[in-house]
Amino acid sequence: MNCDKCQNSAVYSRKYSGESLCSDCFSNSILRKAAKTISKYNMIQNGELVCVAVSGGKDSLALLHVLSKMSTNHNFRIHAITIDEGIPGYRDEALEIVKDFCSKLRVEFSVFAYKELFGLTLDESLKQHQEDRLSSCSICGTFRRRAMDSAAKKIGASVIATGHNLDDTLQTFIINTLSGDTNKIGWMDPDTSENSLRKIKPFCEIYESEIVFYAFTNDLPFQTEQCPHMNEGIRTEIREFLNKIENSHSGIKNNMFRSVLKISQIIKASNYKEKIKCVNCGSECTGKVCSVCKMIVDLRD
């Protein structure tokens, strides 16, 4: 089977579009898709410094690889950051991988640790509050968002880029729906151009399976050790459910993504509240005290 673009041997079949692509043409298609998404949602402006959150997994390293290529032809700069949660035996491998990869790409790299920012690691917070109903993922997610904000401010970046893909978006939508937290669905709109510190997801219109293949075909290193807390929630079950449906009905994820965008924009417009500053940390929020500061106080009590 030959590539539909250049007639070289095809190595990837994109079922929802019917395309067969060689390695180079496939990689170029991912670059074009990401560039189109960045342009469509006004994600990066001329001259900006982009803080690229890199965990060491396939998605974030693929994003760093893609943005590194784009930055050579466009007027923006990148600085990679990794958040160290303080999970023994897990984060060390990722830190070495990201450090070496950034050195290869000649990209600046910094590490920001929960311990330094919040006074406790994720494991310490879990041990102190084993009886609470908060899951490790909810605590870690809240801390991570604040840590990325702090990192961006520290390096002088106006935008934070994460490697969340289309599958992540669909899974999060279902989780928010099942938990009854419809307000969070309003935060899922990819257009964050009105925010003072913008969080962007250049891969939000690309399947996870395509990011995996991009990482393999470009021989990108990525962490093999899985987070010990990854199966505590229902995300894995939802991922398997969506993949099963996609296998039977190619393109259904794309259709669902378009529906999620429409629903998110409607909820975002109906729930709009003027942003104010948290009295503790000064971050933008919709109440006197932001959710991160509330959680930190609760964990320290």
Short mmCIF file of C-alpha atoms in Angstrom, two decimals, residues 98-264:
data_model
loop_
_atom_site.label_atom_id
_atom_site.label_comp_id
_atom_site.label_asym_id
_atom_site.label_seq_id
_atom_site.Cartn_x
_atom_site.Cartn_y
_atom_site.Cartn_z
CA VAL A 98 12.76 15.49 29.69
CA LYS A 99 16.10 17.00 30.65
CA ASP A 100 17.95 15.00 27.97
CA PHE A 101 15.30 15.67 25.32
CA CYS A 102 15.31 19.42 26.00
CA SER A 103 19.09 19.42 25.73
CA LYS A 104 18.83 17.67 22.35
CA LEU A 105 16.26 20.22 21.12
CA ARG A 106 18.18 23.13 22.72
CA VAL A 107 15.12 24.16 24.69
CA GLU A 108 15.33 25.79 28.13
CA PHE A 109 14.08 23.54 30.93
CA SER A 110 13.01 24.11 34.55
CA VAL A 111 11.55 21.93 37.32
CA PHE A 112 8.93 23.10 39.84
CA ALA A 113 8.15 20.91 42.87
CA TYR A 114 5.00 20.70 44.98
CA LYS A 115 7.20 20.63 48.10
CA GLU A 116 8.75 24.00 47.31
CA LEU A 117 5.51 25.60 46.15
CA PHE A 118 3.02 24.22 48.70
CA GLY A 119 5.14 22.91 51.56
CA LEU A 120 4.15 19.26 51.01
CA THR A 121 4.37 16.56 48.35
CA LEU A 122 1.39 14.71 46.91
CA ASP A 123 2.21 11.60 48.94
CA GLU A 124 2.50 13.65 52.14
CA SER A 125 -0.88 15.27 51.53
CA LEU A 126 -2.49 11.84 50.91
CA LYS A 127 -1.02 10.36 54.10
CA GLN A 128 -2.31 13.28 56.16
CA HIS A 129 -5.83 12.97 54.79
CA GLN A 130 -6.42 9.29 54.13
CA GLU A 131 -9.91 9.52 55.61
CA ASP A 132 -11.03 12.38 53.32
CA ARG A 133 -13.09 11.77 50.20
CA LEU A 134 -10.74 13.74 47.95
CA SER A 135 -9.03 11.46 45.44
CA SER A 136 -5.32 11.67 44.70
CA CYS A 137 -6.14 12.81 41.15
CA SER A 138 -8.35 15.69 42.35
CA ILE A 139 -5.67 16.91 44.78
CA CYS A 140 -2.89 16.48 42.23
CA GLY A 141 -4.88 18.17 39.46
CA THR A 142 -5.58 21.22 41.61
CA PHE A 143 -1.96 21.49 42.73
CA ARG A 144 -0.70 20.94 39.18
CA ARG A 145 -2.78 23.79 37.75
CA ARG A 146 -1.44 26.20 40.36
CA ALA A 147 2.11 24.91 39.91
CA MET A 148 1.93 25.54 36.16
CA ASP A 149 0.60 29.05 36.80
CA SER A 150 3.50 29.74 39.16
CA ALA A 151 6.00 28.31 36.67
CA ALA A 152 4.68 30.47 33.82
CA LYS A 153 4.89 33.62 35.94
CA LYS A 154 8.38 32.68 37.12
CA ILE A 155 9.77 32.32 33.58
CA GLY A 156 7.78 35.27 32.23
CA ALA A 157 5.44 33.31 29.93
CA SER A 158 1.98 34.54 28.96
CA VAL A 159 0.70 31.16 27.73
CA ILE A 160 0.88 27.56 29.02
CA ALA A 161 0.72 24.70 26.51
CA THR A 162 -0.28 21.18 27.57
CA GLY A 163 -0.38 17.94 25.60
CA HIS A 164 -4.08 17.14 26.16
CA ASN A 165 -5.51 15.45 23.07
CA LEU A 166 -9.02 14.94 21.66
CA ASP A 167 -9.54 11.75 23.68
CA ASP A 168 -8.65 13.58 26.90
CA THR A 169 -11.29 16.19 26.13
CA LEU A 170 -14.01 13.59 25.55
CA GLN A 171 -13.08 11.68 28.70
CA THR A 172 -13.14 14.84 30.80
CA PHE A 173 -16.52 15.80 29.37
CA ILE A 174 -18.02 12.44 30.35
CA ILE A 175 -16.43 12.58 33.84
CA ASN A 176 -17.87 16.06 34.45
CA THR A 177 -21.25 14.92 33.16
CA LEU A 178 -21.33 11.80 35.34
CA SER A 179 -20.26 13.78 38.43
CA GLY A 180 -22.93 16.44 37.79
CA ASP A 181 -20.29 19.18 37.57
CA THR A 182 -21.70 20.93 34.50
CA ASN A 183 -19.98 24.23 35.33
CA LYS A 184 -16.60 22.67 34.50
CA ILE A 185 -17.88 21.80 31.03
CA GLY A 186 -17.99 25.55 30.39
CA TRP A 187 -14.24 25.69 30.95
CA MET A 188 -13.53 23.25 28.11
CA ASP A 189 -13.71 25.78 25.26
CA PRO A 190 -10.26 25.75 23.52
CA ASP A 191 -10.44 29.52 22.95
CA THR A 192 -8.84 31.07 26.06
CA SER A 193 -7.65 34.23 24.28
CA GLU A 194 -9.51 36.49 26.74
CA ASN A 195 -7.60 35.15 29.77
CA SER A 196 -4.61 37.05 31.13
CA LEU A 197 -2.68 33.76 31.46
CA ARG A 198 -3.84 31.50 28.65
CA LYS A 199 -3.82 27.70 28.84
CA ILE A 200 -3.80 26.11 25.41
CA LYS A 201 -4.13 22.57 24.05
CA PRO A 202 -2.71 22.43 20.50
CA PHE A 203 -3.49 18.68 20.29
CA CYS A 204 -7.15 19.02 21.34
CA GLU A 205 -8.35 18.08 17.82
CA ILE A 206 -6.01 15.09 17.38
CA TYR A 207 -6.72 11.48 18.39
CA GLU A 208 -4.58 9.97 21.15
CA SER A 209 -3.72 7.04 18.88
CA GLU A 210 -2.22 9.47 16.36
CA ILE A 211 -0.08 11.11 19.05
CA VAL A 212 1.16 7.65 20.06
CA PHE A 213 2.13 6.86 16.48
CA TYR A 214 3.79 10.28 16.07
CA ALA A 215 5.95 9.54 19.12
CA PHE A 216 6.95 6.11 17.79
CA THR A 217 7.58 7.11 14.19
CA ASN A 218 9.75 10.05 15.32
CA ASP A 219 11.57 7.85 17.85
CA LEU A 220 10.66 10.11 20.77
CA PRO A 221 11.66 8.95 24.24
CA PHE A 222 8.90 8.83 26.82
CA GLN A 223 8.32 7.52 30.32
CA THR A 224 7.41 3.84 30.66
CA GLU A 225 6.59 3.93 34.37
CA GLN A 226 2.90 4.66 34.95
CA CYS A 227 1.63 6.90 37.71
CA PRO A 228 0.72 4.65 40.68
CA HIS A 229 -2.56 6.56 41.09
CA MET A 230 -3.72 6.43 37.45
CA ASN A 231 -6.37 3.72 37.91
CA GLU A 232 -8.04 5.20 40.99
CA GLY A 233 -10.66 7.05 38.93
CA ILE A 234 -12.93 6.03 36.06
CA ARG A 235 -10.97 7.67 33.24
CA THR A 236 -9.42 4.38 32.10
CA GLU A 237 -12.85 2.74 31.82
CA ILE A 238 -14.17 5.70 29.81
CA ARG A 239 -11.12 5.58 27.50
CA GLU A 240 -11.73 1.90 26.78
CA PHE A 241 -15.44 2.55 26.18
CA LEU A 242 -14.78 5.33 23.65
CA ASN A 243 -12.09 3.34 21.86
CA LYS A 244 -14.47 0.40 21.48
CA ILE A 245 -17.13 2.62 19.89
CA GLU A 246 -14.56 4.30 17.60
CA ASN A 247 -13.35 0.89 16.39
CA SER A 248 -16.90 0.07 15.29
CA HIS A 249 -17.81 3.55 14.03
CA SER A 250 -14.77 5.41 12.66
CA GLY A 251 -14.93 9.16 13.18
CA ILE A 252 -17.43 9.13 16.02
CA LYS A 253 -14.89 10.79 18.35
CA ASN A 254 -14.62 13.73 15.94
CA ASN A 255 -18.41 14.06 15.93
CA MET A 256 -18.57 13.97 19.72
CA PHE A 257 -15.79 16.55 20.01
CA ARG A 258 -17.79 19.02 17.90
CA SER A 259 -20.80 18.45 20.17
CA VAL A 260 -18.67 19.01 23.28
CA LEU A 261 -17.47 22.36 21.89
CA LYS A 262 -21.00 23.56 21.25
CA ILE A 263 -22.19 22.52 24.72
CA SER A 264 -19.12 24.06 26.37
#
